[in-house]
PDB file of C-alpha atoms and ligand atoms in Angstrom:
ATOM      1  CA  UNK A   2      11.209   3.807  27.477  1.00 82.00           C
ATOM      2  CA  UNK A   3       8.288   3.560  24.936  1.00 87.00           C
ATOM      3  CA  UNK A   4       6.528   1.547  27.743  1.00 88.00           C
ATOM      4  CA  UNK A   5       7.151   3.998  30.325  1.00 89.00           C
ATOM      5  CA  UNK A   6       5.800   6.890  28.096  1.00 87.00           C
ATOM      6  CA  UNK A   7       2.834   5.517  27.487  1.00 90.00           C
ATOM      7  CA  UNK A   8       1.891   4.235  30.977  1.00 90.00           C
ATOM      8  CA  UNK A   9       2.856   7.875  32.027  1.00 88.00           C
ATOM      9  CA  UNK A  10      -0.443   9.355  29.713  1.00 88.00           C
ATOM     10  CA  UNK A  11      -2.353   5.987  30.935  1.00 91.00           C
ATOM     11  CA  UNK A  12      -2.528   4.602  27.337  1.00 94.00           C
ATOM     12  CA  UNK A  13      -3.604   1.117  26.281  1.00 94.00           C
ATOM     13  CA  UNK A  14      -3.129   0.011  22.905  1.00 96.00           C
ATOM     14  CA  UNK A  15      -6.258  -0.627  21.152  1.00 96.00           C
ATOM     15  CA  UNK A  16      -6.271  -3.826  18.209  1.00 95.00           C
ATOM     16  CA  UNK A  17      -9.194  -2.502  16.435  1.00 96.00           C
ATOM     17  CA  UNK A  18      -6.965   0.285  15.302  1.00 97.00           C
ATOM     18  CA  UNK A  19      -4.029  -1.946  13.932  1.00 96.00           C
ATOM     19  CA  UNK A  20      -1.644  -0.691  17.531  1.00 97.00           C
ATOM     20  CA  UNK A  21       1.151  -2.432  16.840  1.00 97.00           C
ATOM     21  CA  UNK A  22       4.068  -0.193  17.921  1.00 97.00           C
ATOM     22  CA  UNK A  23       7.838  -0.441  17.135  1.00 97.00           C
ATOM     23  CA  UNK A  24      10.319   0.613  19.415  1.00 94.00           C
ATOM     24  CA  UNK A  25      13.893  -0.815  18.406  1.00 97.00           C
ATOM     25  CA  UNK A  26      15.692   2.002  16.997  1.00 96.00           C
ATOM     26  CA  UNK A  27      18.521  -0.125  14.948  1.00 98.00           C
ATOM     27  CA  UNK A  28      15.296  -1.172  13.316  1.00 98.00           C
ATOM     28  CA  UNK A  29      13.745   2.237  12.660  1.00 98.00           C
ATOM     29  CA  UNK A  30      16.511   3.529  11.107  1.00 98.00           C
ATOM     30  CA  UNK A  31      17.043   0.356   8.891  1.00 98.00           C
ATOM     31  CA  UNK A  32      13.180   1.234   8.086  1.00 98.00           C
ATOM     32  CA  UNK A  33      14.269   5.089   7.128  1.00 98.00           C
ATOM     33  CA  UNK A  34      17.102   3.692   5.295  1.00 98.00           C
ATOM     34  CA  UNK A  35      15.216   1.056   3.000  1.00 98.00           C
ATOM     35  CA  UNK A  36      12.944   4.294   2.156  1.00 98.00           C
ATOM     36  CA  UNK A  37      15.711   6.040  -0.128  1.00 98.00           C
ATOM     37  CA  UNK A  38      14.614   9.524   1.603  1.00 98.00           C
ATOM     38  CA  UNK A  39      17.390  12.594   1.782  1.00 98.00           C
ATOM     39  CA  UNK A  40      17.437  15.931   3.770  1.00 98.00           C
ATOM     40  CA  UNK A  41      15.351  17.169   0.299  1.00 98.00           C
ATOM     41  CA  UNK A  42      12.392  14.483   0.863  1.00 98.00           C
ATOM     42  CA  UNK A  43       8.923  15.512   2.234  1.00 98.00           C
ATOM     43  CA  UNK A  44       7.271  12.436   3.801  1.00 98.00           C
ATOM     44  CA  UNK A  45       3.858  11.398   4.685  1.00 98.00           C
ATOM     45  CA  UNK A  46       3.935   8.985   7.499  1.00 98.00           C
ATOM     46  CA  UNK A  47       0.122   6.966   7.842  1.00 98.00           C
ATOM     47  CA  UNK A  48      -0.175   6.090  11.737  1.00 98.00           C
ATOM     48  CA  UNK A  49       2.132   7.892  14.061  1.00 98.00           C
ATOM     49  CA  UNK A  50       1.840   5.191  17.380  1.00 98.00           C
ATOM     50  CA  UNK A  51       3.919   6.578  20.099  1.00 97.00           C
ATOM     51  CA  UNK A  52       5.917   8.854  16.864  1.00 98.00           C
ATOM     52  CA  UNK A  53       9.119   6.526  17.736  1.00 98.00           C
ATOM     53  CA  UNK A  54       9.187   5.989  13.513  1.00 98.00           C
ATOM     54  CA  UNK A  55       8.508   9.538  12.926  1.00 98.00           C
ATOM     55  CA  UNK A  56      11.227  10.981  15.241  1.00 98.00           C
ATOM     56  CA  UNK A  57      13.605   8.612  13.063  1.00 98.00           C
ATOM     57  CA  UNK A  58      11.962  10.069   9.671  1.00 98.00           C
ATOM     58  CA  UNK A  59      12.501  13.509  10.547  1.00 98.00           C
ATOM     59  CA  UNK A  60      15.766  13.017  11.401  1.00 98.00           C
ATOM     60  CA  UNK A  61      16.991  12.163   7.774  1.00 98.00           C
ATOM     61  CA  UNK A  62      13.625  14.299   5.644  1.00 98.00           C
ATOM     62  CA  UNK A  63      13.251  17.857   5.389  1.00 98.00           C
ATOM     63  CA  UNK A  64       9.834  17.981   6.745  1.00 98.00           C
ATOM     64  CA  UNK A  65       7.259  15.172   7.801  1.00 98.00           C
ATOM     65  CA  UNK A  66       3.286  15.089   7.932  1.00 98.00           C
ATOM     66  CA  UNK A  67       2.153  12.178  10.253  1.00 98.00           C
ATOM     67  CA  UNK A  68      -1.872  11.317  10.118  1.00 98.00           C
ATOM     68  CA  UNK A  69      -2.796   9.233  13.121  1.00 98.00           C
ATOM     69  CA  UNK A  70      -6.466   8.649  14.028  1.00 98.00           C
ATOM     70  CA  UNK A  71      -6.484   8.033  17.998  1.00 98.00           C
ATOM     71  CA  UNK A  72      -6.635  11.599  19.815  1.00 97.00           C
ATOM     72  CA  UNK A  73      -5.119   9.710  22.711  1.00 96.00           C
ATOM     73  CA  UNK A  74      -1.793   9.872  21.440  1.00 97.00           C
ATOM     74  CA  UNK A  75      -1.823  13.784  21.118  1.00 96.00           C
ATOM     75  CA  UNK A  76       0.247  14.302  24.194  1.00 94.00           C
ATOM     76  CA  UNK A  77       2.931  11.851  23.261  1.00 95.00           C
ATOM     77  CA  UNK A  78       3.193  13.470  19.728  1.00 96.00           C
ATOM     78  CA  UNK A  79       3.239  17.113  20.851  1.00 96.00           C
ATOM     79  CA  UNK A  80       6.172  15.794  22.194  1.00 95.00           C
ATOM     80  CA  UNK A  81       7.330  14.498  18.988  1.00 96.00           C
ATOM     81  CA  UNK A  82       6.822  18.109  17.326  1.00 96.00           C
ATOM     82  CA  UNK A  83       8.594  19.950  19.967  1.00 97.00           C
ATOM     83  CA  UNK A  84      11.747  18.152  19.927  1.00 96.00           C
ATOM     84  CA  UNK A  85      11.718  17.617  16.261  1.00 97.00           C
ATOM     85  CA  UNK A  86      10.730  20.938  14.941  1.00 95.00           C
ATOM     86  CA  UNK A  87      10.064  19.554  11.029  1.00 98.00           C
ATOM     87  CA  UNK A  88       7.131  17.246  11.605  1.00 98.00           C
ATOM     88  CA  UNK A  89       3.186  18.298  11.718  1.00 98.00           C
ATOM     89  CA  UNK A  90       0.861  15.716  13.165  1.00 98.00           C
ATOM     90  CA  UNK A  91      -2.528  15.615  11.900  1.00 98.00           C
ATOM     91  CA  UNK A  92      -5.074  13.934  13.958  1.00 98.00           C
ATOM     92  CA  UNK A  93      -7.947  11.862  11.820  1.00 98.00           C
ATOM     93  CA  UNK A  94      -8.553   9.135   9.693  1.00 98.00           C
ATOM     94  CA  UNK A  95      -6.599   8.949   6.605  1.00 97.00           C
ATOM     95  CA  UNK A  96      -9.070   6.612   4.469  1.00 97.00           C
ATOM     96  CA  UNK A  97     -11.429   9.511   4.801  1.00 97.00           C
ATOM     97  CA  UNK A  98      -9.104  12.879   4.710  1.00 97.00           C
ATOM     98  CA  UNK A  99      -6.321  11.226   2.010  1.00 98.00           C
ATOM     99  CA  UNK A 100      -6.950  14.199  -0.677  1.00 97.00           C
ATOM    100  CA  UNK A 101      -7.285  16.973   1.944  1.00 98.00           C
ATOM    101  CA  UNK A 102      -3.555  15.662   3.604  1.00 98.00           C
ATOM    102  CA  UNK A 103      -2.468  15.477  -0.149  1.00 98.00           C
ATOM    103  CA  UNK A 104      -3.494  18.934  -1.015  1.00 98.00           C
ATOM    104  CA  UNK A 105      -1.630  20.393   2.010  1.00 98.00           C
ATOM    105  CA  UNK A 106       1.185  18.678   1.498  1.00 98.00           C
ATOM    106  CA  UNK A 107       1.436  19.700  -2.389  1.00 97.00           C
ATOM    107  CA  UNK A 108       4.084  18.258  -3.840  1.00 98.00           C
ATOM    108  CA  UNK A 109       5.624  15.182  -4.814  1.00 98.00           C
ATOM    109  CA  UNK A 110       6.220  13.248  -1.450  1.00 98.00           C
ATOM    110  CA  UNK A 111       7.221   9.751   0.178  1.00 98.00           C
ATOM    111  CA  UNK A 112       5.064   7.516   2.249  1.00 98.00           C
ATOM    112  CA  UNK A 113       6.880   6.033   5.307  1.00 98.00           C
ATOM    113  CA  UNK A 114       4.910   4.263   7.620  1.00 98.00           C
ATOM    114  CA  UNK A 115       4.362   1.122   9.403  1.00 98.00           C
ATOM    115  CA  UNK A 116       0.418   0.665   8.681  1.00 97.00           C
ATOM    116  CA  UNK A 117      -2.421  -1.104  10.454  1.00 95.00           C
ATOM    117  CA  UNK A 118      -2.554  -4.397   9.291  1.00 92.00           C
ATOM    118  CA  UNK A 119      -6.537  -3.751   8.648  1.00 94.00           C
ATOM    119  CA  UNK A 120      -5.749  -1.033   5.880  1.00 95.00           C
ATOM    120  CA  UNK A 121      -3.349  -3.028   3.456  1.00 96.00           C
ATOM    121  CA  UNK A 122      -4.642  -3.160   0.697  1.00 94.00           C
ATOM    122  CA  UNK A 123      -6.941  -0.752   0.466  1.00 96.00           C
ATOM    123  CA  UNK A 124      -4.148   2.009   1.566  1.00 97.00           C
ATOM    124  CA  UNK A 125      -1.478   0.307  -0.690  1.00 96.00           C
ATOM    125  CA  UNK A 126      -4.358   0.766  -3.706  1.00 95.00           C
ATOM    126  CA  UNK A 127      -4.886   4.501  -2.873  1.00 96.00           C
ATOM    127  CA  UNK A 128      -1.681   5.422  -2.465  1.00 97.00           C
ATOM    128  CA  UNK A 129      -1.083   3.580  -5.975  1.00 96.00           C
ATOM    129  CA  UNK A 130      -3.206   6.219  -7.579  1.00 94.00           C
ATOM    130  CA  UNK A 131      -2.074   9.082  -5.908  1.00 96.00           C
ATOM    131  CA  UNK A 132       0.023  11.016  -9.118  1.00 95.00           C
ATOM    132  CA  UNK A 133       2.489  12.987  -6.226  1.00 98.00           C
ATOM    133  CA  UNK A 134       3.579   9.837  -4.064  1.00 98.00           C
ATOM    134  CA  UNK A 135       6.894   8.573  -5.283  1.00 98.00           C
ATOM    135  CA  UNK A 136       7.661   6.124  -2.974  1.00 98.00           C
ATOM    136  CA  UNK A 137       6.209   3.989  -0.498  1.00 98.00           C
ATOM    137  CA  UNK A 138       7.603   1.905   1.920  1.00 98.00           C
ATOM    138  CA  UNK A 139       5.118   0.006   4.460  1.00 98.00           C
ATOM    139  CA  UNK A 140       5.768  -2.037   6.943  1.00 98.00           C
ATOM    140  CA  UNK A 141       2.823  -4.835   6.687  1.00 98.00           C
ATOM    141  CA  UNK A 142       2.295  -8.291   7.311  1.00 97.00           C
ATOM    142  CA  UNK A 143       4.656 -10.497   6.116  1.00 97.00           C
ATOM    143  CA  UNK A 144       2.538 -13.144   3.947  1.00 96.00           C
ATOM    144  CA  UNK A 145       0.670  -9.917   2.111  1.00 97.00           C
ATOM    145  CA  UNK A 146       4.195  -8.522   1.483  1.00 97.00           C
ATOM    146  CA  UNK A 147       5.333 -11.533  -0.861  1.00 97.00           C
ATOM    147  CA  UNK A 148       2.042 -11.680  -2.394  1.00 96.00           C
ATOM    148  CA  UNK A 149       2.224  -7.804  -3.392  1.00 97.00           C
ATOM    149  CA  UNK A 150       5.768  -8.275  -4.529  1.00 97.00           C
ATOM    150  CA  UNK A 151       5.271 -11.793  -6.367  1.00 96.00           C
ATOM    151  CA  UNK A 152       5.495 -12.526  -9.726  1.00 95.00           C
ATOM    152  CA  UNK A 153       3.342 -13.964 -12.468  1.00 94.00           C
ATOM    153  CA  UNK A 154       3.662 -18.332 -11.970  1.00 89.00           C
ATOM    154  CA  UNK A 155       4.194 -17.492  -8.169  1.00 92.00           C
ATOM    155  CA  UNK A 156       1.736 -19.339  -6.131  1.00 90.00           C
ATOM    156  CA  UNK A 157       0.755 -16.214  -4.430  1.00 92.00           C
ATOM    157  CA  UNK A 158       0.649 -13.758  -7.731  1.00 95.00           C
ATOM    158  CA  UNK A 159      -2.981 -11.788  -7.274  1.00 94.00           C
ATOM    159  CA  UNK A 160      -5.019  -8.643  -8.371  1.00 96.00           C
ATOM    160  CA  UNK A 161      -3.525  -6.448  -6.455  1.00 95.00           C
ATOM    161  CA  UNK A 162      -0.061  -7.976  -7.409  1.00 96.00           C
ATOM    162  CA  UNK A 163      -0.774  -7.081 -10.540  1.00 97.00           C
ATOM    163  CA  UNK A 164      -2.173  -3.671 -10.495  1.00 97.00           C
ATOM    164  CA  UNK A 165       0.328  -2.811  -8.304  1.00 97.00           C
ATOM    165  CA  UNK A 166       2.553  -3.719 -10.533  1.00 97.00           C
ATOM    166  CA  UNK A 167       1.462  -1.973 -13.220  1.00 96.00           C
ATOM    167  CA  UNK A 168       2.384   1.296 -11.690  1.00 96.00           C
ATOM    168  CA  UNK A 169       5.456   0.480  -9.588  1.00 97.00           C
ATOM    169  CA  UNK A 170       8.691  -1.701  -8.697  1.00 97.00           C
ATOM    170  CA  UNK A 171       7.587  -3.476  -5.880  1.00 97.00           C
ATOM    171  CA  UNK A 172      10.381  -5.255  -3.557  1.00 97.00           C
ATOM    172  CA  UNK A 173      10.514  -6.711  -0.321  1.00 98.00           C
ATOM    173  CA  UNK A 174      13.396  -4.763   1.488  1.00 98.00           C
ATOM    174  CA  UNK A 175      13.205  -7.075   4.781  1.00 98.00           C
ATOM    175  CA  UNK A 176      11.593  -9.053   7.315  1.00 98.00           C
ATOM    176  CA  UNK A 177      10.398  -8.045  11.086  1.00 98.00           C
ATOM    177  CA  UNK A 178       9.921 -10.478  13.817  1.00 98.00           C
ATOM    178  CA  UNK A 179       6.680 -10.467  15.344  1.00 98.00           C
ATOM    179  CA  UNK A 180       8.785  -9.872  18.412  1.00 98.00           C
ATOM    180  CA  UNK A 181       9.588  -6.263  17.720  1.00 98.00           C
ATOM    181  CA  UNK A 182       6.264  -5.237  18.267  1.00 97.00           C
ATOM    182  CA  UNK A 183       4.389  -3.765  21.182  1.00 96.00           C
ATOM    183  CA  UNK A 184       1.752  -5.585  21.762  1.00 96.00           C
ATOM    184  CA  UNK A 185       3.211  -8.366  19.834  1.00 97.00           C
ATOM    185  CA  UNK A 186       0.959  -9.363  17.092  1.00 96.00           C
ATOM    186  CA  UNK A 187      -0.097 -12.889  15.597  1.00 95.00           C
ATOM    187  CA  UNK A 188       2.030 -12.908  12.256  1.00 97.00           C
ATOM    188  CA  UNK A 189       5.420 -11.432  11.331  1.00 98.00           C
ATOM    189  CA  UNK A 190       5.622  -8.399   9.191  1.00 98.00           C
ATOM    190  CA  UNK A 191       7.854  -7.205   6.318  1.00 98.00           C
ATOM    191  CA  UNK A 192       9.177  -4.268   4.732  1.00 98.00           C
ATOM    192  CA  UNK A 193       7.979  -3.268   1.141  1.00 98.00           C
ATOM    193  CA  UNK A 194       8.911  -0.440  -0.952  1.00 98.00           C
ATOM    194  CA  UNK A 195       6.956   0.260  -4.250  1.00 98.00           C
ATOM    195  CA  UNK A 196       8.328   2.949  -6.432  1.00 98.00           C
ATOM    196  CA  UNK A 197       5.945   4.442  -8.529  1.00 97.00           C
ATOM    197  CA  UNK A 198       6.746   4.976 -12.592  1.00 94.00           C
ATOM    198  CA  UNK A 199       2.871   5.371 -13.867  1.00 92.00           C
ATOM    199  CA  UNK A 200       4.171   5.957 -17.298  1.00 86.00           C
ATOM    200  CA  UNK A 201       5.434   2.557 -17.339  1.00 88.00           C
ATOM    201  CA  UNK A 202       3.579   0.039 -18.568  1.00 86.00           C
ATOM    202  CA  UNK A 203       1.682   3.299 -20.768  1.00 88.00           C
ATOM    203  CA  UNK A 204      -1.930   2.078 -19.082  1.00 91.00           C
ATOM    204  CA  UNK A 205      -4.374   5.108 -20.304  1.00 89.00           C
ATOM    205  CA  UNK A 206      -7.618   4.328 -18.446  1.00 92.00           C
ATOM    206  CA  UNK A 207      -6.474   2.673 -14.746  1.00 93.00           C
ATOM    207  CA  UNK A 208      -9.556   2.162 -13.434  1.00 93.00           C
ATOM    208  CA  UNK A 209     -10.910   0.446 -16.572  1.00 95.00           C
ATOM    209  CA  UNK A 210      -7.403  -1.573 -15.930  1.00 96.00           C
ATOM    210  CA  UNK A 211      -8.351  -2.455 -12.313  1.00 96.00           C
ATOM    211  CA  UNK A 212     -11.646  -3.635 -13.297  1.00 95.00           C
ATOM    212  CA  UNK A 213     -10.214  -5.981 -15.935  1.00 96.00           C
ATOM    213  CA  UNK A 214      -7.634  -7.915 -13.247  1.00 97.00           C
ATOM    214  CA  UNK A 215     -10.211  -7.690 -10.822  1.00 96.00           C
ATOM    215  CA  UNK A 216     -12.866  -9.640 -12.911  1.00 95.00           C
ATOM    216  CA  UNK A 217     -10.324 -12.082 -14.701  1.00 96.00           C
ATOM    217  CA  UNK A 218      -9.349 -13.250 -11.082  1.00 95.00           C
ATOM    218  CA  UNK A 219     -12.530 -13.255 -10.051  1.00 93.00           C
ATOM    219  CA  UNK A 220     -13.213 -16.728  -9.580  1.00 89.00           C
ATOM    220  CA  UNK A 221      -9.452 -17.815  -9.377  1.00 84.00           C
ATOM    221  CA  UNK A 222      -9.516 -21.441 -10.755  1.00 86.00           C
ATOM    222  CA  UNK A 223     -11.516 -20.450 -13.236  1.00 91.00           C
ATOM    223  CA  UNK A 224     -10.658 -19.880 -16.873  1.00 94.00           C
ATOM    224  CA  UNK A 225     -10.817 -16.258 -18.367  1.00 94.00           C
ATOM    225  CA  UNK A 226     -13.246 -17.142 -20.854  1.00 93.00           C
ATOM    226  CA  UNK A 227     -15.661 -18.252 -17.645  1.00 92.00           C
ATOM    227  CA  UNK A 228     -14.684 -14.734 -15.673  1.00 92.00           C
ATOM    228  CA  UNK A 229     -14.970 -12.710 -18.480  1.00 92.00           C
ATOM    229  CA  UNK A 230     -17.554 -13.686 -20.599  1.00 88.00           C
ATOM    230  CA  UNK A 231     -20.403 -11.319 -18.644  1.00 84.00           C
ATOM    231  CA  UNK A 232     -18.031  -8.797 -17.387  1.00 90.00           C
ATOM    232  CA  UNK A 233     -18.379  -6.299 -19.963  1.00 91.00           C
ATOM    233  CA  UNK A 234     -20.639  -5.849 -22.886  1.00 90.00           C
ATOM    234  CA  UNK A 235     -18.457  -6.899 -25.953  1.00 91.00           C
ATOM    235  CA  UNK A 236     -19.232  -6.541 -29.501  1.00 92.00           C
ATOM    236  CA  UNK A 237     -17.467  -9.974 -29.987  1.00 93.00           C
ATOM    237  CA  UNK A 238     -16.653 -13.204 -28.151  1.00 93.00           C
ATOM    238  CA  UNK A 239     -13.889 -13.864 -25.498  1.00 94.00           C
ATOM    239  CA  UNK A 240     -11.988 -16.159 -27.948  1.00 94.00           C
ATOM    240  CA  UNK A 241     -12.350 -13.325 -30.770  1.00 94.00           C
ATOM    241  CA  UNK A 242     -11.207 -10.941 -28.279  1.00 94.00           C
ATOM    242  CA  UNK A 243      -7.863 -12.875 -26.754  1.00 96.00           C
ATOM    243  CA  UNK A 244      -7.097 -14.064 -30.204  1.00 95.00           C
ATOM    244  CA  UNK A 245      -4.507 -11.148 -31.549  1.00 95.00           C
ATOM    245  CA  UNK A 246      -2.980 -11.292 -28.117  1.00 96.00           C
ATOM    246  CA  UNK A 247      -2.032 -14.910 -28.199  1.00 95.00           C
ATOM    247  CA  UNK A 248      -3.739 -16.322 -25.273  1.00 96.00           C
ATOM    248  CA  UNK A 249      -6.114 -18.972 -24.762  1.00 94.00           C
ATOM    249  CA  UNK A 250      -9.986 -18.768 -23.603  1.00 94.00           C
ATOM    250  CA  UNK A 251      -8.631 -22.020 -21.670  1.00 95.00           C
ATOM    251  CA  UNK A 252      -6.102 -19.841 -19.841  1.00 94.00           C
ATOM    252  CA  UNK A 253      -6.403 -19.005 -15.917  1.00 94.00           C
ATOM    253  CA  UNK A 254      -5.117 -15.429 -14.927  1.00 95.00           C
ATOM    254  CA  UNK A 255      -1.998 -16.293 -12.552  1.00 94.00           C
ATOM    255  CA  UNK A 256      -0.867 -16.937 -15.880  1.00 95.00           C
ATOM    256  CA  UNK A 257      -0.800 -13.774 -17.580  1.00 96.00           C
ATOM    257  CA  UNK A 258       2.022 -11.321 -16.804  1.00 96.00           C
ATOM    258  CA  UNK A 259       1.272  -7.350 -16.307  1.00 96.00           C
ATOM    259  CA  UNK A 260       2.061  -6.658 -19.893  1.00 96.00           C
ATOM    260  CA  UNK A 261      -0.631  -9.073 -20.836  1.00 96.00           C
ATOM    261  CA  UNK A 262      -3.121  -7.517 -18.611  1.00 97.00           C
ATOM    262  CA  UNK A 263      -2.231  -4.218 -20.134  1.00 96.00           C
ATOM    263  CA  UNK A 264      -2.608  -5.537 -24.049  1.00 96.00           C
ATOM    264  CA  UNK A 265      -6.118  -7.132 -22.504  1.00 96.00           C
ATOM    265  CA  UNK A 266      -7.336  -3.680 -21.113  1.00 96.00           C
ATOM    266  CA  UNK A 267      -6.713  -2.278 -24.740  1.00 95.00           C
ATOM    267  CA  UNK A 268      -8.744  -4.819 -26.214  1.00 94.00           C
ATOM    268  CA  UNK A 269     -11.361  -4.539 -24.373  1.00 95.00           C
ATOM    269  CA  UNK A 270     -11.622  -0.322 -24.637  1.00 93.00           C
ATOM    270  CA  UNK A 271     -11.613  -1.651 -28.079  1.00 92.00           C
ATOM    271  CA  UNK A 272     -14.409  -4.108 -27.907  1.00 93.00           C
ATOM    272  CA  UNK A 273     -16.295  -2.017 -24.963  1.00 86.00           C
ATOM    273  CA  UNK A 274     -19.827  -1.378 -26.542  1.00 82.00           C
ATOM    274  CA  UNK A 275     -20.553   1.846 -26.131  1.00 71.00           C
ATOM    275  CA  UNK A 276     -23.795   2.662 -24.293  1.00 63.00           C
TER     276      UNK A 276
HETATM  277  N1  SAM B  23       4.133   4.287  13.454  1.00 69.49           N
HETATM  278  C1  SAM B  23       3.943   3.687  14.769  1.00 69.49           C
HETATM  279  C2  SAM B  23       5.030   2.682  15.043  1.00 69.49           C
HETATM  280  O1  SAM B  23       5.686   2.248  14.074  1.00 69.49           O
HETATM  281  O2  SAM B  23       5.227   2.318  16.192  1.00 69.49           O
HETATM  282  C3  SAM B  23       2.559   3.048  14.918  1.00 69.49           C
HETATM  283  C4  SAM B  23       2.213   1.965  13.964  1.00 69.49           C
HETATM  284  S1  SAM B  23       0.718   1.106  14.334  1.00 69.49           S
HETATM  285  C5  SAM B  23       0.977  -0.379  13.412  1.00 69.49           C
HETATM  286  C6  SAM B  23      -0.509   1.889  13.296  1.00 69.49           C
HETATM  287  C7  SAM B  23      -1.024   3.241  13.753  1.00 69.49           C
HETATM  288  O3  SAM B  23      -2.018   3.664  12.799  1.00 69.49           O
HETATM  289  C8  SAM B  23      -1.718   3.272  15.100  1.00 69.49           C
HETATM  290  O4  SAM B  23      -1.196   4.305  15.892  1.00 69.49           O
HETATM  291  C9  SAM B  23      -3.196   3.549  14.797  1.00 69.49           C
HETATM  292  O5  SAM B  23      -3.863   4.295  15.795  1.00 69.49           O
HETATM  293  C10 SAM B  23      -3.096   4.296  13.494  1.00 69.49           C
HETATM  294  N2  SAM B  23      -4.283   4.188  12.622  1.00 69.49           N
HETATM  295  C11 SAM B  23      -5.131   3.136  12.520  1.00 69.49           C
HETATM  296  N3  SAM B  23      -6.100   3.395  11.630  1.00 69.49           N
HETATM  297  C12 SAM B  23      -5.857   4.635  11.136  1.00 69.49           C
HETATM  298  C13 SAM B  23      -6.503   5.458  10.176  1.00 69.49           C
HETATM  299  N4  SAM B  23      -7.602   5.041   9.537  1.00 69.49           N
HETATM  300  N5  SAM B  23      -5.999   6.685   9.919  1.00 69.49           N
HETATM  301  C14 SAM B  23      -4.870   7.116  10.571  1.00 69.49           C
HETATM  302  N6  SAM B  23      -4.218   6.368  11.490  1.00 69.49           N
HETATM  303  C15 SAM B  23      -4.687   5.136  11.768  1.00 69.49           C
END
């Protein structure tokens, strides 16, 4: 059917753009399910495809906003918007029109979406920050899915494990043959769901936060004294400033949980000299 529809408007999928659709509708729904959404939820789908997801999302939400780049697809998702009658498609590219689709939506929503592999992290980051996204399940590639979920001595534990993290309850809800996808893609993918608590871990400067994880795994087999040590302008030495916190110059960071990345930031604000 999905096949048919798109030969109809002469469509061919391009890879560039991450077009990688899903058609199965036990599997759509399983998708809408592992998202926790209600007939109250407002949802912000990233990458409509053929809409086959978003018919399944409006189904369940009270209203949906879909943001898919490729103009091509506008016929198949007027479609969408006439049978449905609660979703708004919004053609362009969300990297560049995020706070614009965030200001019309206006109030706390849910991201639903099964993303372009080529976004990941940066998309996973951004919606992260985002203060009125509550949830977000994302349908990515499967190896990237355990690494954003894993956990401090897991061999795949990262930066963006850890700043994600810091702001939400990251889980891997399932797994999605490569098979279900049209065209089918290299890699298996897998369901994530991050639910955002910002409050959490009380971080008061996230970006200064970011910057800290990003440099202490900056060279990853390095120690922290090595990746920190001309970082940031300290008034005092690595050891002097990892000392109250109990860790070791000698330590790597896939050893240090979130909290100790938080207790690090702190320091370091502390330490910061001021220019
Ligand atoms: N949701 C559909 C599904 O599940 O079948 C399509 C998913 S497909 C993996 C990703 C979609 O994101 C494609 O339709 C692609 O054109 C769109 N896309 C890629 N880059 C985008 C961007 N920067 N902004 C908005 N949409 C984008």
């Amino acid at each position: 059917m999905l096949k048919e529809q798109l030969q109809k408007n002469n469509f061919t999928f391009k890879k560039s753009l991450g077009q990688n659709f899903l058609s199965d509708d036990n599997l759509l729904c399983a998708i809408v399910a592992d998202a926790g959404i209600d007939q109250d939820s407002i949802v912000l789908e990233i990458g409509a495809g053929a809409g086959t997801l978003t018919r399944r999302i409006a189904q369940v939400a009270k209203k949906v906003f879909s943001v898919e780049i490729d103009q091509r697809l506008q016929p198949v998702l007027q479609q969408v918007s006439d049978d449905c009658g609660n979703v708004e498609f919004i053609f362009g590219d969300v990297m560049k029109n995020f706070d614009q689709v965030v200001s019309k939506i206006g109030q706390p929503f849910y991201v639903v979406a099964n993303i372009p592999y080529y976004l990941t992290t940066e998309l996973a980051l951004m919606v992260a920050k985002c203060p009125l996204c509550k949830s977000a399940t994302l349908t990515i590639q499967k190896e990237v899915a355990y690494r954003l979920a894993s956990k401090v001595g897991d061999k795949d534990y990262g930066s963006v494990s850890v700043v994600l993290q810091s702001v939400a309850k990251v889980k891997v809800t399932r797994v999605v043959d490569r098979k279900m996808f049209m065209p089918q893609p290299d890699v298996d993918s897998a369901v994530i769901r991050m639910d955002f608590d910002r409050q959490a871990e009380g971080i008061e400067d996230f970006e200064l936060f970011m910057k800290v994880v990003k440099n202490c795994f900056a060279m990853r087999r390095k120690t922290l004294n090595n990746n920190l040590k001309n970082a940031f302008q300290l008034d005092c030495t690595v050891e002097q400033l990892l000392q109250p916190l109990g860790i070791l110059p000698s330590c790597r960071a896939e050893t240090l949980s979130v909290q100790d990345f938080v207790a690090l930031t702190k320091q370091i604000e502390l330490h910061k000299l001021k220019k």
